[in-house]
Structure formats: structure tokens, C-alpha cells
Short mmCIF file of C-alpha atoms in Angstrom, two decimals:
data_model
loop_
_atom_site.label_atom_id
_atom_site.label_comp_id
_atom_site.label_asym_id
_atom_site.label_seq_id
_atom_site.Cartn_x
_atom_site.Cartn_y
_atom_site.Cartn_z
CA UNK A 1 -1.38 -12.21 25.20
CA UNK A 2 -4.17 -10.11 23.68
CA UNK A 3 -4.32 -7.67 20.80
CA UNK A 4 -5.61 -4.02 21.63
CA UNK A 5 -7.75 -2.64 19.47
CA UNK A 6 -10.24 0.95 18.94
CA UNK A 7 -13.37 0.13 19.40
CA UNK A 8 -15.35 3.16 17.72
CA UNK A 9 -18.81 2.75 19.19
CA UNK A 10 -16.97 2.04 22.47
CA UNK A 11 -13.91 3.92 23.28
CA UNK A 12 -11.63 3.10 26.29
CA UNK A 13 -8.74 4.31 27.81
CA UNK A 14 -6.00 2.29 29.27
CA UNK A 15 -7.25 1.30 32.76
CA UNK A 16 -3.49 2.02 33.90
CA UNK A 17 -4.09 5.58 33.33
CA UNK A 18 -1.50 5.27 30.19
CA UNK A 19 -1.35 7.64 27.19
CA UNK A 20 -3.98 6.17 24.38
CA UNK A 21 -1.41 6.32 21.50
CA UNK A 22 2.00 4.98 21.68
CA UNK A 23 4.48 7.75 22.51
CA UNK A 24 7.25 8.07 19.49
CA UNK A 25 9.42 10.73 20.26
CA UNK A 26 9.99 13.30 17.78
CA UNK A 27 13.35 12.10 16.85
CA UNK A 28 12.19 9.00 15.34
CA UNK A 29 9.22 10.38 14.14
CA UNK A 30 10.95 13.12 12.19
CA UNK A 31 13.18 10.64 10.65
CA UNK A 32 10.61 9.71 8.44
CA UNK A 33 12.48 5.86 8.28
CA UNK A 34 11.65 1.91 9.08
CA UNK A 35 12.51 1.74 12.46
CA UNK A 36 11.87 -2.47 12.47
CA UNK A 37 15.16 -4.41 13.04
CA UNK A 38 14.74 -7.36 10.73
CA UNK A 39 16.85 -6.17 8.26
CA UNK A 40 20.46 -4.81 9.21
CA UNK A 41 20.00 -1.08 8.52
CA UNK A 42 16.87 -1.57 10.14
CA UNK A 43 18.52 -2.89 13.17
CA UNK A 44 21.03 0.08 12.72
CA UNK A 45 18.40 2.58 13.07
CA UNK A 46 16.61 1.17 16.01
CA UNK A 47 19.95 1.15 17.99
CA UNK A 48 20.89 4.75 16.84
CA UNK A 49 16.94 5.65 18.17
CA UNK A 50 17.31 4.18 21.50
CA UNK A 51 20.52 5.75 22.48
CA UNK A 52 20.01 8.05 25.29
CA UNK A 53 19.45 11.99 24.12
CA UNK A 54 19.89 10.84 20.41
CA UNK A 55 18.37 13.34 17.67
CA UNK A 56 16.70 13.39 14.40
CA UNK A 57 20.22 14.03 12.88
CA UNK A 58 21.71 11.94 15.24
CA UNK A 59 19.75 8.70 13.79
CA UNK A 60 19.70 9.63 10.49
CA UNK A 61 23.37 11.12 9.68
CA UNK A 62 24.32 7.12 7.70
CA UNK A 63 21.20 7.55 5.68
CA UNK A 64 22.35 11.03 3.75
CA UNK A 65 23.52 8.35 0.51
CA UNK A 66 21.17 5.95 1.20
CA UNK A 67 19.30 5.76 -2.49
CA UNK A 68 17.93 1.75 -2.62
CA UNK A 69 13.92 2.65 -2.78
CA UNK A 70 12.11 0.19 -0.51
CA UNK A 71 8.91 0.46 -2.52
CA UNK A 72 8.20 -0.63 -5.99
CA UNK A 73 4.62 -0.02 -7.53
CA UNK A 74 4.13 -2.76 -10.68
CA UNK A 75 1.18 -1.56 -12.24
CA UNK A 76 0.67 -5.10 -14.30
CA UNK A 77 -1.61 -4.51 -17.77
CA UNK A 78 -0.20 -5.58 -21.25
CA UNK A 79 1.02 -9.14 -21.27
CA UNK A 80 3.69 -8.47 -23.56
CA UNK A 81 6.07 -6.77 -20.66
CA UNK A 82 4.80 -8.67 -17.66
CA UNK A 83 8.16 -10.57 -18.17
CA UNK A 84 10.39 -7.15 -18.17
CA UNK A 85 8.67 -5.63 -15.08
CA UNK A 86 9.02 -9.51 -13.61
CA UNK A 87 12.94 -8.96 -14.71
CA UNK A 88 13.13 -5.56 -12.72
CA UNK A 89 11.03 -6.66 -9.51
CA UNK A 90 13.56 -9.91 -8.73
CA UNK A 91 16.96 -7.66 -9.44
CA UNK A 92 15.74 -4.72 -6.96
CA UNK A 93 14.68 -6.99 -4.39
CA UNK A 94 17.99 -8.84 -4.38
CA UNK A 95 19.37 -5.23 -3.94
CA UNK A 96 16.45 -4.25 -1.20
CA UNK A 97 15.80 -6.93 2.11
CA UNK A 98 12.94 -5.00 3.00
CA UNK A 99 11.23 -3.93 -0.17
CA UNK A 100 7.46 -3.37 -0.45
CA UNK A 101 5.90 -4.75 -3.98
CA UNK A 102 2.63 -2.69 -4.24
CA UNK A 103 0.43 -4.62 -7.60
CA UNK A 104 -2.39 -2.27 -9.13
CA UNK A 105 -3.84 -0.70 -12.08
CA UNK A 106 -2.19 0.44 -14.97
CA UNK A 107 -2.27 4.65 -14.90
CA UNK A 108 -5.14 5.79 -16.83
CA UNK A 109 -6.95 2.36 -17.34
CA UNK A 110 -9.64 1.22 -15.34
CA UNK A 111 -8.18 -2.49 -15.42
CA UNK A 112 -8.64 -4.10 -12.65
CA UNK A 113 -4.58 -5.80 -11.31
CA UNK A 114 -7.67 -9.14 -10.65
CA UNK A 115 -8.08 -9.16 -13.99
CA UNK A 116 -4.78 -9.01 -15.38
CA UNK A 117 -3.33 -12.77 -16.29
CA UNK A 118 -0.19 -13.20 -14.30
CA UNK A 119 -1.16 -11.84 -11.35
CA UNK A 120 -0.85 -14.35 -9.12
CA UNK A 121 2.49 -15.14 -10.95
CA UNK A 122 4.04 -11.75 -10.15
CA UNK A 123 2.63 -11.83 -6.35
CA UNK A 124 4.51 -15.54 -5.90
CA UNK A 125 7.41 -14.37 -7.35
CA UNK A 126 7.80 -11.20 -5.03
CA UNK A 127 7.11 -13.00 -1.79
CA UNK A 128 9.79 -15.57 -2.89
CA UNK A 129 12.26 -12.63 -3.63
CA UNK A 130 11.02 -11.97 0.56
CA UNK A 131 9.26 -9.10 -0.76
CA UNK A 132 6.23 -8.00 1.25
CA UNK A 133 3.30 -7.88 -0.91
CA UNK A 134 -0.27 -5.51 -1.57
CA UNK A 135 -2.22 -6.14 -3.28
CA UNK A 136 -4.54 -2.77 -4.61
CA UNK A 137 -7.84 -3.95 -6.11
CA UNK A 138 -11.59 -3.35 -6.07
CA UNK A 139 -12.14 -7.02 -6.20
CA UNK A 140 -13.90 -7.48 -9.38
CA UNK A 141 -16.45 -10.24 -9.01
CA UNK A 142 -15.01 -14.04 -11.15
CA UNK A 143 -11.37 -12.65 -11.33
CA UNK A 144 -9.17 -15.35 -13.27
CA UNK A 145 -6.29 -15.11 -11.42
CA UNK A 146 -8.31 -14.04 -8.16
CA UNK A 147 -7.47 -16.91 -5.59
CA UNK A 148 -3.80 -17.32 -6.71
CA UNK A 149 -2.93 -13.96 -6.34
CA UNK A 150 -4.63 -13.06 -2.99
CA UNK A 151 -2.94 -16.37 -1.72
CA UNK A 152 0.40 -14.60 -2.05
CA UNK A 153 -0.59 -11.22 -0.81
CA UNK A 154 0.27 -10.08 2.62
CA UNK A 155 -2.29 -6.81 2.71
CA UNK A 156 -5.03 -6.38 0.04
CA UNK A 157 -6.30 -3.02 -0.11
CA UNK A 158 -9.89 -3.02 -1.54
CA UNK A 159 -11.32 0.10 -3.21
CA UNK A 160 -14.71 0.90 -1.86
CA UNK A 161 -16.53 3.75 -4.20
CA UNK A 162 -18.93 4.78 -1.39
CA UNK A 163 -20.98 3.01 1.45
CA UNK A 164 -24.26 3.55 -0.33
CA UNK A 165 -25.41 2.08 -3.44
CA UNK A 166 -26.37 5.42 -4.74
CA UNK A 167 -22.52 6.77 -4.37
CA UNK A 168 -20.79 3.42 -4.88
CA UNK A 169 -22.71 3.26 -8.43
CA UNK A 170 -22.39 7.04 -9.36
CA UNK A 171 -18.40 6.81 -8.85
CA UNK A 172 -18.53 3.62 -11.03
CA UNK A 173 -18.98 0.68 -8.85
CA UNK A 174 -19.73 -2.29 -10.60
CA UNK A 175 -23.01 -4.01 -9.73
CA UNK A 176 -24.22 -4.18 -6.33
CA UNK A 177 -22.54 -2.69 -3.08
CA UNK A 178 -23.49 -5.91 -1.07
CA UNK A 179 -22.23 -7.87 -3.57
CA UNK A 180 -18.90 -6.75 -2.94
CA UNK A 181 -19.26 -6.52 0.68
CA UNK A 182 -20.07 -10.14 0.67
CA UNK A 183 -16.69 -11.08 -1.41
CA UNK A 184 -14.88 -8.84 1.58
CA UNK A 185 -16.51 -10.36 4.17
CA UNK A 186 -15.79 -13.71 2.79
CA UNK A 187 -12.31 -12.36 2.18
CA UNK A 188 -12.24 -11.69 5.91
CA UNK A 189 -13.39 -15.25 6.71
CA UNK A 190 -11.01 -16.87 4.94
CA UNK A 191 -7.86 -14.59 6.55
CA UNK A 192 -9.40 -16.36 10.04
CA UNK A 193 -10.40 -19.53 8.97
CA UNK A 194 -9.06 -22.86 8.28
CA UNK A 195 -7.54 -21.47 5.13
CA UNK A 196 -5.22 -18.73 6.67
CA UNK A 197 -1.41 -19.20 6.47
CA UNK A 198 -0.83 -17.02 9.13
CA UNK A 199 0.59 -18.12 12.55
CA UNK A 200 -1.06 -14.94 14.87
CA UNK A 201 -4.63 -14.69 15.53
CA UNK A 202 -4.32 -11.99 12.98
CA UNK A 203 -5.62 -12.47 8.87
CA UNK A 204 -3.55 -13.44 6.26
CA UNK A 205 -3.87 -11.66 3.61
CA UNK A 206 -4.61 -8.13 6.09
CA UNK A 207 -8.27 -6.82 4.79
CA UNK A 208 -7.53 -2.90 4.40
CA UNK A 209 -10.97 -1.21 2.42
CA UNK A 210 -10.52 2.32 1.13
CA UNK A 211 -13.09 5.16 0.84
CA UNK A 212 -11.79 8.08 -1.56
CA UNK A 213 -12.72 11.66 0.26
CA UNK A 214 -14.79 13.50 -1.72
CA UNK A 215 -18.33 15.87 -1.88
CA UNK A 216 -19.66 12.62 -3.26
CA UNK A 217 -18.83 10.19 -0.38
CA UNK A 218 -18.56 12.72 2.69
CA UNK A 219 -21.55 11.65 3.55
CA UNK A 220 -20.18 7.92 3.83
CA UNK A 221 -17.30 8.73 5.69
CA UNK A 222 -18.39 7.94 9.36
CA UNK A 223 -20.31 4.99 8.94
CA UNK A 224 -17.74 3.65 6.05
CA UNK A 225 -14.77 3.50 8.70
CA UNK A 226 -16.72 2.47 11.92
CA UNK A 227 -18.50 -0.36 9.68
CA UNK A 228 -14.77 -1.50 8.32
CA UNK A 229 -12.66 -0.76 11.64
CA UNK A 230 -14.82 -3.25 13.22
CA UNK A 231 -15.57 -6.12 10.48
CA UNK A 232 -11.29 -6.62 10.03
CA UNK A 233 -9.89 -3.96 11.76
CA UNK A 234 -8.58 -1.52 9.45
CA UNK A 235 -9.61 0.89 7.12
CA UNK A 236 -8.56 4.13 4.87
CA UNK A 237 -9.98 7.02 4.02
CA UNK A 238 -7.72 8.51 0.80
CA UNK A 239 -7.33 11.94 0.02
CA UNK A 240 -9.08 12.95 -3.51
CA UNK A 241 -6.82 10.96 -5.70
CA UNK A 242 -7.08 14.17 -8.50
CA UNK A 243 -8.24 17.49 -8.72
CA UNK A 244 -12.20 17.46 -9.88
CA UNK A 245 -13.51 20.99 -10.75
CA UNK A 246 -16.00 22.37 -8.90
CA UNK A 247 -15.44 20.36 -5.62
CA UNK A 248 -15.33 21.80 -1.94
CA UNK A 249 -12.90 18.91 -0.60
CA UNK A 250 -9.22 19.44 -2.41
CA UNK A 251 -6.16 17.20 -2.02
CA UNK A 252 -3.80 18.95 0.87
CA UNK A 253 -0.20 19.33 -0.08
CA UNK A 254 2.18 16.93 1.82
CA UNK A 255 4.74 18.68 3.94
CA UNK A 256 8.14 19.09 1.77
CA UNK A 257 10.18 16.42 3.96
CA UNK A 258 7.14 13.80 2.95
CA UNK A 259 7.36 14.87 -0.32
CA UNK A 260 11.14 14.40 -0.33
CA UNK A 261 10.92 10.88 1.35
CA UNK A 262 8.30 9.70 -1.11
CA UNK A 263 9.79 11.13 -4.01
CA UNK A 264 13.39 9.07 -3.32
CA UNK A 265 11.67 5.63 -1.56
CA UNK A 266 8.89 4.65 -4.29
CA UNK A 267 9.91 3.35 -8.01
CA UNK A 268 6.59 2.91 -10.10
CA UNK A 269 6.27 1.15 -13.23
CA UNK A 270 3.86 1.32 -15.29
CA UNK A 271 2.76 -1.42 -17.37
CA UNK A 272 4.57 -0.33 -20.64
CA UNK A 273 7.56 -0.07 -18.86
CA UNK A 274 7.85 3.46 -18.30
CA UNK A 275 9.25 4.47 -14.52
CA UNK A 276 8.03 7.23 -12.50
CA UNK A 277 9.49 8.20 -9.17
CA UNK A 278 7.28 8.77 -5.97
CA UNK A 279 5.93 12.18 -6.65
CA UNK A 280 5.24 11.13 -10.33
CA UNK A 281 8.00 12.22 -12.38
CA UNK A 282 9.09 10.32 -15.45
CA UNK A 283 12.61 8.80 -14.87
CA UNK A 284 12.69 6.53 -18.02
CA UNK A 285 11.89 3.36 -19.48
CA UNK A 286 12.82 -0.06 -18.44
CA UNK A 287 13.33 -0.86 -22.53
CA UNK A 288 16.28 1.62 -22.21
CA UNK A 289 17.67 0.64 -18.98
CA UNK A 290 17.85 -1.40 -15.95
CA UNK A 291 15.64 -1.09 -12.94
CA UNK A 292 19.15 -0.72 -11.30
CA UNK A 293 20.25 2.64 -12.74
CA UNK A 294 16.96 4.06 -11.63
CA UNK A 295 17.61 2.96 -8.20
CA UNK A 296 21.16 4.44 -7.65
CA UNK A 297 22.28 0.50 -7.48
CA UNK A 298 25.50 -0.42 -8.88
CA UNK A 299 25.24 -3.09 -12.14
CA UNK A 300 28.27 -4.47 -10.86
CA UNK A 301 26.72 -6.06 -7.48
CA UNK A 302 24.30 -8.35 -8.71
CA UNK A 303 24.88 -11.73 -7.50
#
């Protein structure tokens, strides 16, 4: 009846002498899969994982063909193809039970997914689909579509440039740090309060802020994710998101079975059309073909 929680300026261990973390044994953790059985292959997997002496191979042998990506990045920007990358969200998530819709910037623009019209749109219509939906903003202060949008999102991830004003406005924060820790915070009050859809004493929309690791902001580090952990309970420090000359903290390369997973789970589109894989690679355009044929999903099956 209670949720547990790290407590950074108070650590505890489990008064029953327990291990801290929850023990995953290195089967399932290997398998580098959803292990949560609302969805049939979910179910699958969680019965394959809790059969007695069962191995990595063992649980994953079925998932060899498996090419249906459960997450699709929409990176909404030009008005013209919101409709197309609309088209492509609703036909993969009839393919995809448990897909993950992740709404953010366009790649190389610093446009805010806020302040793109049809925002809000695109996050109803993916949580209709039963998509689950983030929402990856910096949350730009009189967004038009603000309210509508985060009403549909299920996590919002909130860029953060640094937990000073001195670092937040050298890495391009716009106007004040408090300013935008007073939207959060009132972000956070509304996930709680009379306004929450959600049924758990948990928020609704789930408050995630997001520090970037860098020379800049290593100084920020510590008090960014004890402040954050224990305002809504969550927090994420990023690794550099690019390679800046010069700098002492570099991106670490993932290990090749991440890379592999990553690579064959995530579709992103980019708000021209244009579809990347998870490691970044072009695959195509949507104006050339369907969001089907990128995903290894028979035209055939749509309903």
C-alpha cells in the first residue's frame, strides 16, 4: 500500500535486510526486451522468463524475426506533413499494441514540439491508437498548443540547460531558470491535483527533467538530480547529445547488443518526412513509401 522511493539526502535500506535494487537475473536482463504482460508477446516473454533454469536464448529464441519497432520518434515541425506523419503514426500502431510515440524537435531546429500547431492533435491521436505517449520539450513559456498536448501525454520529459542561471543561459536557456522551474513545479501540481487523470497516487502526465552532461553543467550535476529526484521523483542526466571540440566529458559508446536493439526497435521521422532508424541511419522517405515497409510489416494486414 505504499510506494518506495530513494531518498538522496536520506538513504535507507530495507529494514528486512533485503537487497536495495530489485534482483533481475541475467537472463532477462540480457534479453534486452519488454518483459510487461499486457500485450500477448509480452505475456509470452514473461512466461518464457519465469520458467525454472530458462536462459537468455531460452526467452528470446521466438523473437529472432520479430521486426515491428515499438518506438516511433515524430519530430512534428512543418505543417504541411503533420497529416503524412499523422498517416504513418495510426497504421504502425494498429500493427504495434505496445508502441511508444516519443513527440520532439525537428533535427537541426531549435523548435520547440510546444510550439508546433498540432501538437496536442498528434498526442490525442496516439493515445487513442493506445499508444503510450512523451512528450520531449523544454517547456517554452505561452505555448499555443501547451495545455492540450500535455493533457494527452503520459511522461513529459523537460530539458533543463543547467541548474544555475549562469549555465542554463550560456547553453541557451530562454529567460529565467526560475521561471521555468515555476512552470515545472506547477506542472508537478497539476499531475497531483484536482486536475490529474490518473487513478494511483502517482502524476499524470510523469514529470521527468533532463540535465545534458557536459564541462559546462558538471558542476550542476549533484544538486540538479537530488533537487528533481525529490520535487517529482525522477530525473535524467543525458550523455553529451554530440561531440563538442575541446571537451573533457565525451559520449561513451553503447555496448554492440544496445546498439543492435536500438537500431531495429526505434523508427524516427523527421518532420519532412524523411525516416531514420535508431542509430540514425537514413531508411527513406515517407513521400516514397509507407511507414509499413520501413517496419518489416506486411501492406496486406492492415485492417
Amino acid at each position: 500500500g505504499a510506494v518506495l522511493g530513494y531518498v538522496p539526502i536520506a538513504p535507507q535500506a530495507d529494514p528486512i535486510a533485503k537487497p536495495v535494487c530489485v534482483d533481475v537475473t541475467p537472463a532477462v536482463r540480457d534479453a534486452l526486451a519488454r518483459f510487461i504482460a499486457d500485450t500477448p508477446e509480452g505475456l509470452e516473454l514473461a512466461r518464457r522468463a519465469a520458467a525454472a533454469g530458462a536462459t537468455t536464448a531460452d526467452i528470446t529464441a521466438h523473437l529472432a524475426g520479430e521486426a515491428t519497432p515499438q518506438h516511433l520518434v515524430l519530430r512534428l515541425g512543418k505543417n504541411a506533413e503533420r497529416a503524412l506523419l499523422q498517416e504513418a503514426l495510426r497504421d504502425l500502431a494498429l500493427h504495434t499494441p505496445a508502441l511508444c510515440v516519443t513527440l520532439r524537435a525537428p533535427r537541426g531546429m531549435a523548435l520547440d514540439p510546444l510550439l508546433v500547431a498540432g501538437v496536442g492533435e498528434t498526442a490525442a491521436m496516439a493515445q487513442a491508437y493506445g499508444a503510450f505517449v512523451h512528450l520531449r520539450t523544454a517547456l517554452p513559456a505561452n505555448a499555443p498548443d501547451h495545455a492540450a498536448a500535455l493533457a494527452h501525454a503520459d511522461v513529459v520529459s523537460i530539458d533543463i540547460p543547467g541548474d544555475t542561471q549562469d549555465v542554463f543561459a550560456r547553453l541557451g536557456g530562454a529567460g529565467l531558470l526560475d521561471d521555468l522551474r515555476s512552470r515545472v513545479a506547477a506542472l508537478i501540481r497539476r499531475g497531483f491535483g484536482e486536475g490529474s487523470i490518473s487513478p494511483l497516487p502517482l502524476p499524470r502526465p510523469w514529470i521527468v527533467p533532463r540535465l545534458e552532461r557536459r564541462d559546462e553543467t558538471y558542476g550542476d550535476i549533484e544538486n540538479f538530480y537530488h533537487r528533481w529526484l525529490l520535487a517529482c521523483g525522477a530525473c535524467v542526466i543525458d550523455p553529451p547529445h554530440h561531440e563538442y571540440p575541446g571537451q573533457r566529458i565525451e559520449r561513451l559508446p553503447l555496448p554492440a547488443s544496445v546498439a543492435a536493439f536500438e537500431r531495429r526497435a526505434t523508427l524516427d521521422i523527421d518532420s519532412d518526412g524523411t525516416i531514420y532508424d535508431g542509430a540514425g541511419t537514413r531508411l527513406g522517405t515517407l513521400l516514397e513509401h509507407s511507414i509499413l515497409d520501413f517496419a518489416g510489416v506486411a501492406t496486406e494486414t492492415m485492417a
